[in-house]
Amino acid sequence: MTWRATILTLFPDVFPGPLGVSLAGKALAAGLWALEARDIRDSATDRHRSVDDTPAGGGPGMVLRADVLAAAIDAADTGQARPRLLMSPRGRPLTQSRVLELAAGPGPLIVCGRFEGIDERVIAARGLEEVSIGDYVLSGGEVAAMVLVDACVRLLPGVMGKQASGTEESFSEGLLEYPQYTRPQEFEGRTIPEILVSGDHAKVAAWRQAEAEALTRARRPDLWAIKTRQKRPKSTTDG
């Protein structure tokens, strides 16, 4: 079965956008995955195609209506056990492990919020999993949805040229990726580390591991703390 991303948005013309070029675009054209962008406004019931209303309790902005969004979700549901995601800055952070899970499934249905947010009741009523791509606020969920889909698509079978490309990179082992180099041998007085051109694969692997650990310690102490806890042997007690 083809992995499919279904996007519910007020701006379907934004898609495929960056998903239509490079590896993701070639894979989309080849049928390795499918993309469906559906307009939430198609589920509006009035002649103005209204999708939002003022916040209950007052306040600035507008809120996406529960009845309209629920109808859009129901219309897009294929009956499969697909994850239902809501791109939201208050959601759980998107991680590589979650991306791996999503890429291994049938593909998600993704809701892109707008305005001040969406009615809380539809989140509970339709079982939406809130997902965040970072601690900042965007104008809408479309860009965030593209990030999530791109992260998944590159892991699908046949998308990347070499399988190793998907395993030897940042976060694959809980570490940031080691530095990469290529020709020319010298650039503005800076040379490629000698060990990388030594031909000794064992030493290259050890150097890359050490560099990945050093970068993670320096730049992501949160990841390094998790990694060191995982490596620490469990203590045992007698009796």
Backbone as JSON, one array per atom type, in Angstrom:
{
  "sequence": "MTWRATILTLFPDVFPGPLGVSLAGKALAAGLWALEARDIRDSATDRHRSVDDTPAGGGPGMVLRADVLAAAIDAADTGQARPRLLMSPRGRPLTQSRVLELAAGPGPLIVCGRFEGIDERVIAARGLEEVSIGDYVLSGGEVAAMVLVDACVRLLPGVMGKQASGTEESFSEGLLEYPQYTRPQEFEGRTIPEILVSGDHAKVAAWRQAEAEALTRARRPDLWAIKTRQKRPKSTTDG",
  "N": [[0.84, -1.19, 0.0], [0.52, 2.22, -0.8], [2.28, 4.82, 0.82], [0.63, 7.54, 2.23], [0.02, 11.01, 2.56], [-2.36, 13.03, 3.89], [-3.54, 16.23, 3.82], [-5.21, 18.63, 5.65], [-6.25, 21.82, 5.13], [-6.53, 25.41, 4.9], [-5.39, 26.48, 2.76], [-4.86, 24.9, 0.22], [-3.45, 25.2, -2.15], [-0.87, 25.71, -1.52], [0.51, 23.38, -1.43], [2.15, 20.94, -3.58], [4.48, 22.39, -2.96], [7.71, 22.7, -1.54], [7.79, 19.95, -1.3], [7.47, 18.96, -3.77], [9.81, 18.87, -5.17], [13.26, 17.83, -5.7], [14.37, 14.94, -3.85], [11.94, 14.14, -2.58], [10.04, 15.11, -4.41], [10.67, 13.72, -6.77], [10.16, 11.12, -5.9], [7.45, 11.36, -5.39], [6.44, 11.81, -7.97], [7.09, 9.37, -9.03], [5.37, 7.7, -7.8], [5.96, 6.59, -5.34], [5.03, 7.58, -3.01], [2.08, 9.32, -1.87], [0.25, 12.39, -2.08], [-2.29, 14.37, -0.73], [-4.04, 17.27, -0.68], [-6.52, 18.85, 1.01], [-9.21, 21.15, 1.05], [-10.32, 22.83, 3.84], [-12.44, 24.56, 3.83], [-14.29, 23.47, 2.12], [-15.98, 22.03, 3.65], [-17.57, 23.81, 4.94], [-20.81, 25.19, 5.7], [-22.33, 27.42, 5.11], [-23.19, 30.11, 2.82], [-21.06, 31.83, 2.65], [-18.92, 30.3, 3.16], [-17.82, 30.0, 5.74], [-15.4, 29.41, 8.26], [-14.48, 29.98, 10.75], [-14.79, 31.6, 14.0], [-15.44, 34.04, 16.63], [-13.44, 33.99, 19.65], [-14.61, 32.1, 22.42], [-15.4, 33.65, 25.47], [-14.02, 35.88, 24.87], [-11.32, 37.93, 23.51], [-8.45, 38.34, 21.27], [-8.36, 37.82, 17.65], [-9.43, 34.89, 15.73], [-11.11, 31.68, 15.9], [-10.85, 28.4, 14.69], [-13.68, 26.6, 13.72], [-15.27, 23.89, 15.45], [-17.27, 22.21, 14.35], [-17.06, 22.52, 11.57], [-14.38, 21.74, 11.06], [-14.4, 19.13, 12.06], [-16.17, 17.92, 10.26], [-14.63, 18.12, 7.95], [-12.51, 16.43, 8.58], [-13.87, 14.0, 8.84], [-14.77, 13.67, 6.23], [-12.4, 13.24, 4.92], [-11.43, 10.94, 5.98], [-10.4, 7.66, 5.44], [-11.09, 5.34, 6.57], [-9.01, 3.75, 7.32], [-6.57, 2.84, 9.83], [-5.17, 5.4, 10.47], [-2.74, 7.75, 11.66], [-3.89, 10.72, 13.22], [-2.99, 13.9, 13.02], [-2.27, 17.09, 14.49], [-0.73, 20.0, 13.71], [0.91, 21.9, 15.98], [2.13, 24.42, 18.19], [2.04, 23.76, 20.87], [2.2, 21.08, 21.0], [3.63, 17.73, 21.37], [7.15, 17.5, 20.94], [8.43, 16.88, 17.69], [10.24, 14.05, 16.91], [13.05, 12.08, 15.72], [12.57, 9.4, 16.19], [9.78, 9.31, 16.34], [9.2, 10.09, 13.74], [10.19, 7.86, 12.36], [8.32, 5.94, 13.16], [5.98, 6.99, 12.01], [6.65, 6.94, 9.31], [6.74, 4.24, 8.89], [4.13, 3.46, 8.87], [0.78, 3.73, 7.4], [0.66, 6.36, 6.61], [-0.03, 9.76, 7.56], [-2.99, 11.69, 8.5], [-3.1, 15.09, 8.4], [-3.79, 17.99, 10.18], [-3.83, 21.39, 9.55], [-3.59, 24.15, 11.43], [-4.92, 27.5, 11.84], [-5.31, 31.07, 12.37], [-6.18, 31.91, 15.75], [-6.08, 29.39, 16.65], [-7.63, 26.12, 17.04], [-10.93, 24.93, 17.83], [-11.07, 23.42, 20.95], [-12.64, 21.2, 21.42], [-12.85, 19.62, 19.11], [-10.39, 18.5, 18.92], [-10.35, 16.57, 20.94], [-12.65, 15.11, 20.22], [-12.07, 14.0, 17.73], [-9.72, 12.73, 18.13], [-7.11, 13.93, 17.81], [-3.62, 14.09, 17.54], [-1.38, 16.25, 18.9], [1.36, 17.86, 17.46], [4.57, 19.28, 17.53], [7.03, 21.23, 15.82], [8.91, 22.8, 16.94], [9.85, 25.29, 19.41], [8.31, 27.78, 18.79], [6.17, 30.11, 17.07], [4.22, 29.78, 14.18], [2.61, 31.19, 11.24], [0.7, 29.46, 10.37], [-0.16, 25.94, 10.1], [0.87, 24.79, 7.8], [3.59, 24.95, 6.83], [4.87, 23.57, 8.88], [3.66, 21.07, 8.57], [4.75, 20.32, 6.11], [7.42, 19.98, 6.88], [7.23, 17.74, 8.57], [6.19, 15.79, 6.79], [8.23, 15.69, 4.84], [10.36, 14.73, 6.39], [9.44, 12.15, 6.89], [9.03, 11.03, 4.29], [11.58, 10.8, 3.12], [12.53, 8.55, 4.31], [11.17, 6.45, 3.26], [11.01, 3.32, 1.48], [13.12, 3.12, -1.34], [13.31, 5.85, -1.83], [15.63, 7.33, -1.05], [18.92, 7.17, -2.42], [21.03, 5.54, -1.33], [20.79, 3.18, 1.2], [22.23, 3.49, 3.53], [22.37, 6.19, 3.81], [20.2, 7.02, 5.25], [20.64, 6.06, 7.76], [23.09, 6.78, 8.85], [23.18, 9.49, 10.14], [22.21, 12.63, 11.7], [20.7, 12.12, 14.87], [20.08, 9.44, 14.43], [21.3, 7.6, 16.08], [20.84, 8.78, 18.46], [22.6, 10.86, 18.51], [24.17, 13.89, 17.25], [25.07, 14.42, 13.82], [28.29, 13.54, 12.52], [31.01, 15.68, 11.23], [31.12, 16.48, 7.71], [33.04, 16.1, 4.7], [34.42, 16.91, 1.44], [35.95, 16.91, -1.86], [37.47, 20.06, -2.87], [40.77, 18.97, -1.68], [42.05, 20.94, -0.22], [40.81, 23.97, 1.07], [40.77, 27.33, 1.11], [43.0, 27.34, 2.83], [42.23, 25.47, 4.66], [42.21, 22.05, 5.38], [41.09, 18.7, 4.54], [40.57, 16.47, 7.22], [43.29, 14.31, 7.89], [42.85, 11.66, 8.58], [40.51, 10.92, 7.3], [41.2, 10.48, 4.71], [42.86, 8.41, 4.82], [42.28, 5.8, 4.27], [41.87, 3.86, 6.13], [39.34, 2.2, 7.35], [38.35, 1.48, 9.85], [39.55, 3.31, 11.6], [38.46, 5.65, 10.55], [35.76, 5.28, 11.13], [35.87, 5.3, 13.94], [36.79, 7.91, 14.38], [34.65, 9.41, 13.36], [32.62, 8.64, 15.14], [33.62, 9.69, 17.53], [33.67, 12.43, 16.92], [30.93, 12.91, 16.51], [29.98, 12.45, 19.09], [31.32, 14.49, 20.48], [30.28, 16.83, 19.29], [27.6, 16.55, 20.0], [27.72, 16.67, 22.8], [28.58, 19.33, 23.08], [26.67, 20.93, 21.72], [24.09, 19.9, 22.11], [23.35, 19.28, 24.98], [21.15, 18.13, 26.22], [20.43, 15.91, 24.65], [22.81, 14.49, 24.93], [22.82, 13.89, 27.65], [20.71, 12.07, 27.77], [21.79, 10.05, 26.17], [24.06, 9.25, 27.65], [22.83, 8.25, 29.94], [21.58, 6.02, 28.86], [23.77, 4.47, 28.19], [24.9, 3.91, 30.61], [25.68, 1.34, 32.86], [23.31, -0.83, 34.46], [22.81, -0.95, 37.95], [23.12, -3.67, 40.23], [21.75, -5.51, 42.92], [22.27, -7.78, 45.62], [20.15, -10.3, 47.03]],
  "CA": [[0.0, 0.0, 0.0], [1.31, 3.44, -0.92], [2.26, 5.75, 1.94], [-0.13, 8.71, 1.81], [-0.16, 12.13, 3.46], [-3.56, 13.81, 3.62], [-3.39, 17.5, 4.51], [-6.39, 19.49, 5.76], [-5.7, 23.16, 5.16], [-7.3, 26.48, 4.26], [-4.6, 26.91, 1.59], [-4.36, 23.69, -0.45], [-2.55, 25.51, -3.26], [0.5, 25.76, -1.0], [1.1, 22.05, -1.64], [3.19, 20.29, -2.77], [5.55, 23.28, -2.54], [9.02, 22.04, -1.53], [7.64, 18.5, -1.39], [7.39, 18.6, -5.18], [11.13, 18.94, -5.8], [14.34, 17.0, -5.16], [14.06, 13.54, -3.61], [10.51, 13.95, -2.31], [9.3, 15.35, -5.64], [10.9, 12.6, -7.69], [9.45, 9.96, -5.36], [6.02, 11.62, -5.58], [6.16, 11.58, -9.39], [7.27, 7.94, -9.31], [4.33, 6.94, -7.13], [6.45, 5.95, -4.12], [4.16, 8.08, -1.96], [1.0, 10.14, -2.43], [-0.08, 13.6, -1.32], [-3.63, 14.88, -0.97], [-4.32, 18.49, 0.07], [-7.97, 19.08, 1.0], [-9.6, 22.47, 1.54], [-11.25, 22.77, 4.97], [-13.62, 25.37, 3.5], [-15.27, 22.64, 1.41], [-16.91, 21.48, 4.64], [-18.42, 24.87, 5.48], [-22.2, 24.97, 5.31], [-23.02, 28.66, 4.72], [-22.81, 30.6, 1.48], [-19.78, 32.54, 2.75], [-17.89, 29.28, 3.44], [-17.19, 30.42, 6.99], [-14.72, 28.33, 8.97], [-14.0, 30.44, 12.05], [-15.66, 32.5, 14.76], [-14.73, 34.73, 17.7], [-13.14, 33.11, 20.79], [-15.5, 32.11, 23.59], [-14.74, 34.33, 26.58], [-13.38, 37.09, 24.38], [-9.91, 37.89, 23.15], [-8.16, 38.7, 19.88], [-8.3, 36.78, 16.64], [-10.55, 34.0, 15.44], [-10.85, 30.28, 16.2], [-11.42, 27.47, 13.7], [-14.87, 25.97, 14.3], [-15.21, 22.44, 15.64], [-18.17, 21.48, 13.46], [-16.51, 22.55, 10.21], [-13.16, 20.93, 10.99], [-14.78, 17.73, 12.24], [-16.74, 17.47, 8.99], [-13.52, 17.97, 7.0], [-11.79, 15.22, 8.97], [-14.71, 12.85, 8.51], [-14.81, 13.53, 4.77], [-11.09, 12.8, 4.45], [-11.1, 9.66, 6.61], [-10.55, 6.53, 4.53], [-11.41, 4.15, 7.33], [-7.79, 3.09, 7.76], [-6.07, 3.27, 11.14], [-4.13, 6.37, 10.18], [-2.55, 8.76, 12.7], [-4.49, 12.03, 12.97], [-2.07, 14.84, 13.64], [-2.52, 18.52, 14.45], [0.5, 20.75, 13.88], [0.61, 22.86, 17.04], [3.31, 24.73, 19.01], [1.92, 23.19, 22.2], [2.25, 19.63, 20.88], [4.87, 17.05, 21.7], [8.18, 17.76, 19.91], [8.65, 15.86, 16.68], [11.56, 13.45, 17.04], [13.36, 11.12, 14.67], [11.92, 8.12, 16.5], [8.37, 9.43, 15.94], [9.21, 10.09, 12.28], [10.35, 6.47, 11.94], [7.04, 5.28, 13.37], [5.03, 7.49, 11.02], [7.08, 6.46, 7.99], [6.48, 2.8, 8.8], [2.69, 3.24, 8.81], [0.11, 4.02, 6.13], [0.73, 7.78, 6.32], [-0.93, 10.47, 8.46], [-3.88, 12.79, 8.15], [-2.52, 16.21, 9.12], [-4.6, 19.2, 10.23], [-3.05, 22.63, 9.63], [-4.36, 25.2, 12.08], [-4.75, 28.92, 11.46], [-5.92, 32.03, 13.3], [-5.72, 31.73, 17.13], [-6.08, 27.97, 16.97], [-8.86, 25.42, 16.69], [-11.8, 24.61, 18.96], [-10.51, 22.31, 21.71], [-13.52, 20.03, 21.41], [-12.61, 18.75, 17.96], [-9.15, 17.75, 19.21], [-10.75, 15.39, 21.71], [-13.68, 14.33, 19.52], [-11.5, 13.29, 16.59], [-8.48, 12.07, 18.54], [-5.96, 14.54, 17.16], [-2.34, 14.11, 18.26], [-0.72, 17.53, 18.64], [2.78, 17.69, 17.18], [5.29, 20.56, 17.37], [8.36, 21.14, 15.21], [9.83, 23.69, 17.64], [9.27, 26.23, 20.36], [8.04, 29.07, 18.16], [4.81, 30.15, 16.5], [4.13, 30.07, 12.75], [1.32, 31.75, 10.82], [-0.21, 28.34, 10.18], [0.48, 24.64, 10.2], [1.29, 24.24, 6.51], [5.04, 24.77, 6.77], [5.18, 22.5, 9.82], [3.24, 19.82, 7.95], [5.75, 19.98, 5.1], [8.59, 19.48, 7.59], [6.93, 16.39, 9.02], [6.07, 14.9, 5.63], [9.55, 15.52, 4.23], [11.14, 13.86, 7.27], [8.95, 10.78, 6.7], [9.17, 10.56, 2.91], [12.97, 10.44, 2.81], [12.8, 7.24, 4.9], [10.4, 5.42, 2.58], [11.82, 2.47, 0.59], [13.33, 3.56, -2.71], [13.39, 7.31, -1.99], [17.04, 7.72, -1.02], [19.73, 6.3, -3.25], [21.76, 4.55, -0.55], [20.1, 2.95, 2.46], [23.05, 4.0, 4.62], [22.16, 7.62, 3.96], [19.16, 7.24, 6.24], [20.99, 5.54, 9.07], [24.27, 7.46, 9.36], [22.89, 10.91, 10.15], [21.83, 13.14, 13.01], [19.62, 11.52, 15.67], [19.85, 8.02, 14.17], [21.75, 6.88, 17.27], [20.75, 9.7, 19.59], [23.71, 11.81, 18.42], [24.25, 14.72, 16.06], [25.92, 13.8, 12.79], [29.69, 13.95, 12.43], [31.29, 16.6, 10.12], [31.3, 15.9, 6.38], [34.01, 16.8, 3.83], [34.59, 16.39, 0.09], [36.94, 17.67, -2.62], [38.93, 19.87, -2.97], [41.5, 18.57, -0.48], [42.32, 22.16, 0.55], [39.91, 25.09, 0.79], [41.14, 28.54, 1.85], [43.94, 26.98, 3.87], [41.67, 24.42, 5.52], [42.33, 20.76, 4.7], [40.3, 17.59, 5.04], [41.33, 15.71, 8.22], [44.07, 13.27, 7.27], [42.31, 10.33, 8.87], [39.43, 10.61, 6.37], [41.77, 10.07, 3.42], [43.87, 7.41, 5.13], [41.88, 4.48, 3.78], [41.66, 2.95, 7.26], [37.91, 2.35, 7.62], [38.12, 1.38, 11.29], [39.92, 4.6, 12.2], [37.47, 6.63, 10.09], [34.54, 5.06, 11.92], [36.12, 5.74, 15.31], [36.86, 9.38, 14.33], [33.29, 9.92, 13.18], [31.89, 8.44, 16.4], [34.13, 10.66, 18.51], [33.22, 13.76, 16.52], [29.49, 12.98, 16.77], [29.81, 12.59, 20.53], [31.8, 15.81, 20.9], [29.3, 17.81, 18.84], [26.38, 16.41, 20.79], [28.01, 17.21, 24.14], [28.72, 20.78, 23.04], [25.52, 21.64, 21.17], [22.82, 19.37, 22.6], [23.56, 18.57, 26.24], [19.96, 17.36, 26.56], [20.58, 14.61, 23.99], [23.96, 13.79, 25.49], [22.4, 13.36, 28.94], [19.93, 10.86, 27.5], [22.7, 9.04, 25.65], [24.9, 8.73, 28.72], [21.99, 7.43, 30.81], [21.35, 4.75, 28.18], [25.01, 3.71, 28.17], [25.31, 3.6, 31.97], [25.23, -0.01, 33.25], [22.37, -0.87, 35.58], [23.36, -1.53, 39.17], [22.37, -4.82, 40.73], [21.94, -5.76, 44.35], [21.99, -9.16, 46.03], [19.11, -10.49, 48.02]],
  "C": [[0.88, 1.25, 0.0], [1.15, 4.34, 0.31], [1.62, 7.05, 1.48], [-0.2, 9.76, 2.91], [-1.39, 12.91, 3.01], [-3.5, 15.07, 4.47], [-4.72, 18.25, 4.49], [-5.92, 20.9, 6.02], [-6.68, 24.16, 4.55], [-6.6, 26.97, 3.0], [-4.02, 25.71, 0.86], [-3.39, 23.98, -1.59], [-1.1, 25.64, -2.82], [1.25, 24.46, -1.3], [1.14, 21.69, -3.12], [4.32, 21.21, -2.33], [6.9, 22.57, -2.59], [8.95, 20.52, -1.62], [7.57, 18.02, -2.84], [8.72, 18.64, -5.9], [12.09, 17.98, -5.12], [13.86, 15.57, -4.9], [12.57, 13.29, -3.4], [9.69, 14.12, -3.59], [9.46, 14.22, -6.64], [10.14, 11.35, -7.22], [7.94, 10.12, -5.52], [5.61, 11.34, -7.02], [6.24, 10.09, -9.75], [6.22, 7.08, -8.62], [4.79, 6.22, -5.88], [5.69, 6.44, -2.89], [3.12, 8.97, -2.61], [0.69, 11.29, -1.49], [-1.46, 14.08, -1.73], [-3.84, 16.1, -0.08], [-5.79, 18.83, -0.09], [-8.29, 20.42, 1.66], [-10.64, 22.32, 2.65], [-12.53, 23.52, 4.64], [-14.68, 24.57, 2.74], [-16.29, 22.04, 2.37], [-17.75, 22.55, 5.32], [-19.83, 24.73, 4.93], [-22.94, 26.24, 4.89], [-22.49, 29.16, 3.39], [-21.49, 31.36, 1.48], [-18.61, 31.58, 3.01], [-17.1, 29.63, 4.7], [-16.59, 29.22, 7.72], [-14.33, 28.71, 10.39], [-15.03, 31.33, 12.72], [-14.84, 33.09, 15.91], [-14.51, 33.79, 18.89], [-14.19, 33.22, 21.9], [-14.74, 32.72, 24.76], [-14.0, 35.59, 26.17], [-11.91, 36.91, 24.08], [-9.71, 38.18, 21.68], [-8.26, 37.51, 18.94], [-9.57, 35.97, 16.5], [-10.12, 32.56, 15.71], [-11.55, 29.41, 15.17], [-12.52, 26.65, 14.36], [-14.74, 24.45, 14.36], [-16.07, 21.69, 14.63], [-17.63, 21.41, 12.03], [-15.29, 21.64, 10.09], [-13.47, 19.44, 11.16], [-15.36, 17.15, 10.95], [-15.65, 17.24, 7.95], [-12.72, 16.71, 7.3], [-12.58, 13.98, 8.58], [-14.74, 12.59, 7.0], [-13.5, 12.97, 4.22], [-10.73, 11.42, 4.96], [-11.41, 8.51, 5.66], [-10.94, 5.25, 5.25], [-10.2, 3.37, 7.79], [-7.4, 3.61, 9.15], [-4.88, 4.2, 10.93], [-3.97, 7.34, 11.34], [-3.21, 10.07, 12.27], [-3.69, 13.06, 13.74], [-2.56, 16.28, 13.5], [-1.2, 19.23, 14.69], [0.23, 21.9, 14.84], [1.86, 23.14, 17.86], [3.21, 24.18, 20.43], [1.96, 21.66, 22.18], [3.56, 19.05, 21.35], [5.89, 17.28, 20.59], [8.31, 16.57, 18.95], [10.08, 15.35, 16.79], [11.79, 12.46, 15.9], [12.7, 9.78, 14.93], [10.44, 8.17, 16.12], [8.26, 9.44, 14.42], [9.33, 8.67, 11.75], [9.04, 5.7, 12.08], [6.03, 5.69, 12.31], [5.37, 6.99, 9.62], [6.78, 4.98, 7.8], [5.0, 2.48, 8.68], [2.1, 3.59, 7.46], [0.2, 5.47, 5.7], [-0.33, 8.53, 7.13], [-1.94, 11.37, 7.75], [-3.43, 13.96, 9.02], [-3.42, 17.44, 9.02], [-3.66, 20.4, 10.4], [-3.93, 23.72, 10.23], [-4.06, 26.57, 11.51], [-5.39, 29.77, 12.55], [-5.32, 31.84, 14.71], [-5.66, 30.26, 17.54], [-7.38, 27.33, 16.54], [-9.64, 25.11, 17.97], [-11.29, 23.33, 19.65], [-11.35, 21.04, 21.6], [-13.27, 19.09, 20.25], [-11.32, 17.95, 18.15], [-9.48, 16.46, 19.94], [-11.7, 14.5, 20.92], [-13.12, 13.51, 18.37], [-10.13, 12.71, 16.89], [-7.25, 12.61, 17.86], [-4.74, 14.52, 18.08], [-1.62, 15.4, 17.9], [0.79, 17.32, 18.55], [3.41, 19.06, 16.94], [6.63, 20.32, 16.69], [9.34, 22.1, 15.88], [9.1, 24.67, 18.53], [9.18, 27.64, 19.77], [6.68, 28.97, 17.49], [4.89, 30.54, 15.03], [2.76, 30.66, 12.43], [0.26, 30.67, 10.64], [0.55, 27.04, 10.18], [1.04, 24.07, 8.91], [2.78, 23.98, 6.43], [5.47, 23.63, 7.7], [4.8, 21.14, 9.24], [4.23, 19.37, 6.88], [7.01, 19.42, 5.73], [8.38, 18.02, 7.99], [6.89, 15.41, 7.85], [7.42, 14.65, 4.99], [10.41, 14.58, 5.06], [10.73, 12.4, 7.11], [9.28, 10.24, 5.32], [10.59, 10.1, 2.61], [13.34, 9.07, 3.38], [12.06, 6.11, 4.2], [11.29, 4.6, 1.64], [11.9, 3.04, -0.83], [13.5, 5.05, -2.9], [14.84, 7.78, -2.01], [17.88, 6.69, -1.77], [20.43, 5.19, -2.5], [21.08, 4.42, 0.8], [20.89, 3.51, 3.63], [22.83, 5.48, 4.86], [21.13, 7.92, 5.04], [19.51, 6.79, 7.64], [22.19, 6.25, 9.68], [24.06, 8.97, 9.28], [22.44, 11.32, 11.53], [20.63, 12.41, 13.57], [19.42, 10.04, 15.44], [20.28, 7.16, 15.35], [21.7, 7.76, 18.5], [21.85, 10.73, 19.61], [23.54, 12.72, 17.21], [25.22, 14.09, 15.08], [27.32, 14.38, 12.83], [29.9, 14.91, 11.25], [31.52, 15.85, 8.81], [32.28, 16.76, 5.57], [33.97, 16.17, 2.44], [35.65, 17.22, -0.62], [36.5, 19.12, -2.8], [39.58, 19.54, -1.62], [41.78, 19.78, 0.41], [41.37, 23.26, 0.11], [40.26, 26.25, 1.72], [42.02, 28.22, 3.05], [43.46, 25.9, 4.81], [41.69, 23.1, 4.75], [41.38, 19.74, 5.31], [41.14, 16.85, 6.09], [42.0, 14.49, 7.59], [43.47, 11.88, 7.46], [41.23, 9.92, 7.87], [39.94, 10.19, 4.99], [42.84, 9.0, 3.63], [43.56, 6.04, 4.55], [41.66, 3.46, 4.88], [40.22, 3.12, 7.75], [37.6, 2.28, 9.12], [38.43, 2.7, 11.99], [38.95, 5.7, 11.78], [36.2, 6.5, 10.92], [34.7, 5.55, 13.34], [36.17, 7.26, 15.38], [35.46, 9.97, 14.22], [32.47, 9.77, 14.46], [32.32, 9.47, 17.44], [33.66, 12.08, 18.19], [31.72, 13.94, 16.8], [29.23, 13.17, 18.26], [30.22, 13.97, 21.01], [30.81, 16.9, 20.5], [28.04, 17.76, 19.68], [26.57, 16.95, 22.2], [27.99, 18.73, 24.13], [27.42, 21.5, 22.66], [24.17, 21.17, 21.72], [23.04, 18.58, 23.88], [22.35, 17.75, 26.68], [20.02, 15.97, 25.93], [21.72, 13.8, 24.59], [23.61, 13.18, 26.85], [21.6, 12.08, 28.77], [20.84, 9.73, 27.04], [23.55, 8.43, 26.75], [24.09, 7.89, 29.7], [21.75, 6.05, 30.2], [22.58, 3.86, 28.22], [25.43, 3.25, 29.56], [24.81, 2.21, 32.38], [24.31, 0.06, 34.46], [23.04, -1.53, 36.79], [22.48, -2.7, 39.63], [22.68, -4.99, 42.21], [21.56, -7.2, 44.68], [20.81, -9.18, 47.01], [17.79, -9.99, 47.58]]
}
